[in-house]
Amino acid sequence: MTFLPDFVSSPMMLLVTAALSYLLGSIPCGVVITRAMGLGDVRKIGSGNIGATNVLRTGNKGAAAATLILDAAKGGVAVLIARAMVGEDAAQVAALAAFLGHLFPVWLGFKGGKGVATVLGILLALAWPVGVLACATWLVTAAIWRISSLAALAATGLAPGWLVFLDHGDMTVLAVGLGALVWVRHAANIRRLRDGTEPKIGKKTPA
């Protein structure tokens, strides 16, 4: 079993794919939505994160849902376009670039989100059964423990295993890399989980 795709596309095509996917991924959906809805700058609310969990702290569930969907969609769309126009290797390049765009958006001084929704959107586009299992992992973990960060860590941590189990081993290195970055971005959450101080879903404390 191979854990990487066969890179057959030209380096130039992959470079262009990466650049365009980064720009798509760098769209700060949470910032755009909260400003458009008159909710202020999400970066000055709660944890200051631009993702759906922090947008929810504005009290507007619609804004949070829209942020979640669009953050997932920009990763998925980047993958689908790259796959259709270039190939499977480009799809994985697009996935990584879009994810990095979300984490490090040029428009916000390279200070972006934690990338959970974007990873789930990427997995749904790369291999939808794996994406469904990852989303289910998030939902089950969140339902049992009521902790968003724990659900995110579980979903991204188990994704490589789901890929191997469902015979998508050539995406494993990508999934491990994305998951590792998500875990790094959740370093503070992991410390609070260890200390037993991580807030539960709906609590107005930092995430």
XYZ file of C-alpha atoms in Angstrom:
207
model
C 0.000 0.000 0.000
C 1.248 3.455 -0.915
C 0.619 6.387 1.416
C 1.169 9.117 -1.179
C -0.448 9.754 -4.576
C 1.460 9.293 -7.815
C 2.623 12.773 -8.809
C 2.168 12.810 -12.571
C 1.033 16.389 -13.210
C 3.540 19.018 -14.261
C 5.204 21.002 -11.453
C 3.852 24.206 -12.955
C 0.261 22.940 -12.838
C 0.706 21.832 -9.251
C 2.202 25.205 -8.334
C -0.703 27.086 -9.920
C -3.142 24.743 -8.197
C -1.460 25.388 -4.850
C -1.511 29.168 -5.287
C -5.173 29.364 -6.297
C -6.228 26.902 -3.601
C -4.355 28.877 -0.963
C -6.206 32.046 -2.005
C -9.545 30.231 -1.828
C -8.733 28.752 1.559
C -7.554 32.106 2.883
C -11.001 33.705 2.589
C -11.819 34.495 6.264
C -15.445 33.414 6.213
C -16.028 34.047 9.914
C -14.779 37.621 9.662
C -16.758 38.329 6.494
C -20.002 36.858 7.847
C -19.908 38.545 11.266
C -19.142 41.914 9.730
C -21.821 41.507 7.059
C -24.392 40.640 9.733
C -23.408 43.549 11.950
C -22.012 41.328 14.693
C -18.660 43.098 14.937
C -15.188 41.680 14.448
C -15.107 38.044 15.566
C -11.400 38.434 16.312
C -12.384 40.679 19.244
C -14.875 38.189 20.671
C -14.226 35.194 22.907
C -11.025 33.412 21.937
C -10.440 35.701 18.945
C -10.522 32.733 16.591
C -12.219 33.170 13.214
C -13.883 29.738 13.149
C -17.492 28.676 13.709
C -17.040 27.820 17.403
C -16.007 31.377 18.205
C -18.593 32.893 15.853
C -21.189 31.048 17.939
C -20.101 33.217 20.884
C -21.741 36.182 19.151
C -25.024 34.463 20.033
C -25.987 34.129 16.376
C -26.368 30.449 15.492
C -27.062 31.271 11.849
C -23.743 33.069 11.515
C -21.943 30.155 13.143
C -23.636 27.638 10.846
C -22.809 29.720 7.776
C -19.171 29.982 8.881
C -18.987 26.222 9.433
C -20.458 25.434 6.023
C -18.350 27.942 4.100
C -15.102 27.003 5.875
C -15.766 23.375 4.969
C -16.864 24.263 1.446
C -13.756 26.221 0.525
C -11.583 23.183 1.274
C -13.900 20.814 -0.537
C -14.338 23.060 -3.568
C -10.573 23.478 -3.947
C -10.172 19.695 -3.991
C -13.011 19.076 -6.457
C -11.865 21.742 -8.910
C -8.248 20.561 -8.823
C -9.300 16.937 -9.322
C -11.565 17.803 -12.266
C -9.132 20.137 -14.012
C -5.755 18.581 -13.245
C -5.829 15.218 -11.491
C -5.724 13.279 -8.242
C -2.270 14.498 -7.280
C -3.410 18.096 -7.716
C -6.438 17.377 -5.543
C -4.174 16.577 -2.614
C -1.969 19.591 -3.300
C -5.104 21.734 -3.363
C -6.256 20.223 -0.076
C -3.027 21.128 1.702
C -2.829 24.591 0.159
C -6.446 25.477 0.982
C -5.933 24.277 4.542
C -2.789 26.376 4.925
C -4.705 29.312 3.506
C -7.275 28.963 6.270
C -4.623 28.653 8.978
C -2.405 31.422 7.625
C -4.532 33.851 5.536
C -2.530 36.638 3.942
C -5.483 39.023 4.425
C -5.314 38.714 8.233
C -1.568 38.882 8.753
C -1.332 35.080 8.528
C -3.428 34.669 11.699
C -6.260 32.318 10.833
C -8.421 29.584 12.284
C -7.791 26.111 13.605
C -8.951 24.372 10.434
C -11.345 21.705 11.703
C -14.262 22.510 9.393
C -11.884 22.913 6.459
C -10.351 19.482 7.104
C -13.794 17.881 7.242
C -14.728 19.532 3.949
C -11.482 18.320 2.405
C -12.085 14.750 3.552
C -15.643 14.788 2.215
C -14.338 15.898 -1.187
C -11.339 13.553 -1.292
C -13.222 10.419 -0.223
C -16.764 11.052 0.967
C -17.161 7.842 3.044
C -14.074 8.859 5.029
C -15.442 12.372 5.387
C -18.739 11.004 6.663
C -16.924 8.859 9.243
C -14.825 11.828 10.345
C -17.939 13.982 10.744
C -19.650 11.159 12.635
C -16.618 10.894 14.923
C -16.893 14.599 15.667
C -20.628 14.397 16.321
C -20.460 11.340 18.578
C -17.556 12.720 20.597
C -19.265 16.099 20.958
C -22.554 14.462 21.960
C -20.913 12.376 24.676
C -18.429 14.852 26.164
C -19.870 18.189 24.977
C -16.389 19.523 24.211
C -15.793 20.904 20.719
C -12.011 20.720 20.850
C -12.032 17.089 21.969
C -14.369 16.239 19.097
C -12.017 17.988 16.665
C -8.986 16.123 17.988
C -10.800 12.792 17.770
C -12.088 13.391 14.232
C -8.735 14.480 12.803
C -6.768 11.942 14.810
C -8.808 8.994 13.556
C -9.066 10.173 9.923
C -5.827 8.475 8.742
C -7.091 5.198 10.156
C -10.398 5.557 8.343
C -8.511 6.206 5.097
C -6.438 3.047 5.427
C -9.468 1.012 6.514
C -11.452 2.136 3.448
C -8.544 1.552 1.057
C -7.592 5.181 0.462
C -4.063 4.744 1.722
C -2.594 7.162 -0.827
C -4.191 10.003 1.154
C -2.744 8.948 4.499
C 0.309 11.217 4.573
C -1.893 14.201 3.734
C -4.381 13.307 6.480
C -1.607 12.846 9.032
C -0.157 16.230 8.101
C -3.500 18.014 8.294
C -4.323 16.322 11.573
C -0.941 17.211 13.065
C -1.462 20.885 12.215
C -4.942 20.821 13.747
C -3.484 19.333 16.944
C -0.743 21.975 17.029
C -3.363 24.704 16.666
C -5.222 23.142 19.595
C -2.203 23.176 21.930
C -3.931 25.441 24.456
C -7.077 23.322 24.304
C -5.053 20.173 24.916
C -3.521 21.741 28.016
C -6.973 22.630 29.317
C -8.269 19.146 28.523
C -5.395 17.709 30.529
C -6.145 20.081 33.410
C -9.887 19.486 33.256
C -10.643 23.144 32.541
C -11.648 22.987 28.877
C -15.081 24.632 28.421
C -18.017 22.646 27.164
C -20.055 23.570 24.109
C -22.152 26.654 24.801
C -20.007 27.989 27.637
C -18.758 31.559 27.193
C -15.124 30.870 27.974
C -12.036 30.775 25.710
C -11.580 27.906 23.230
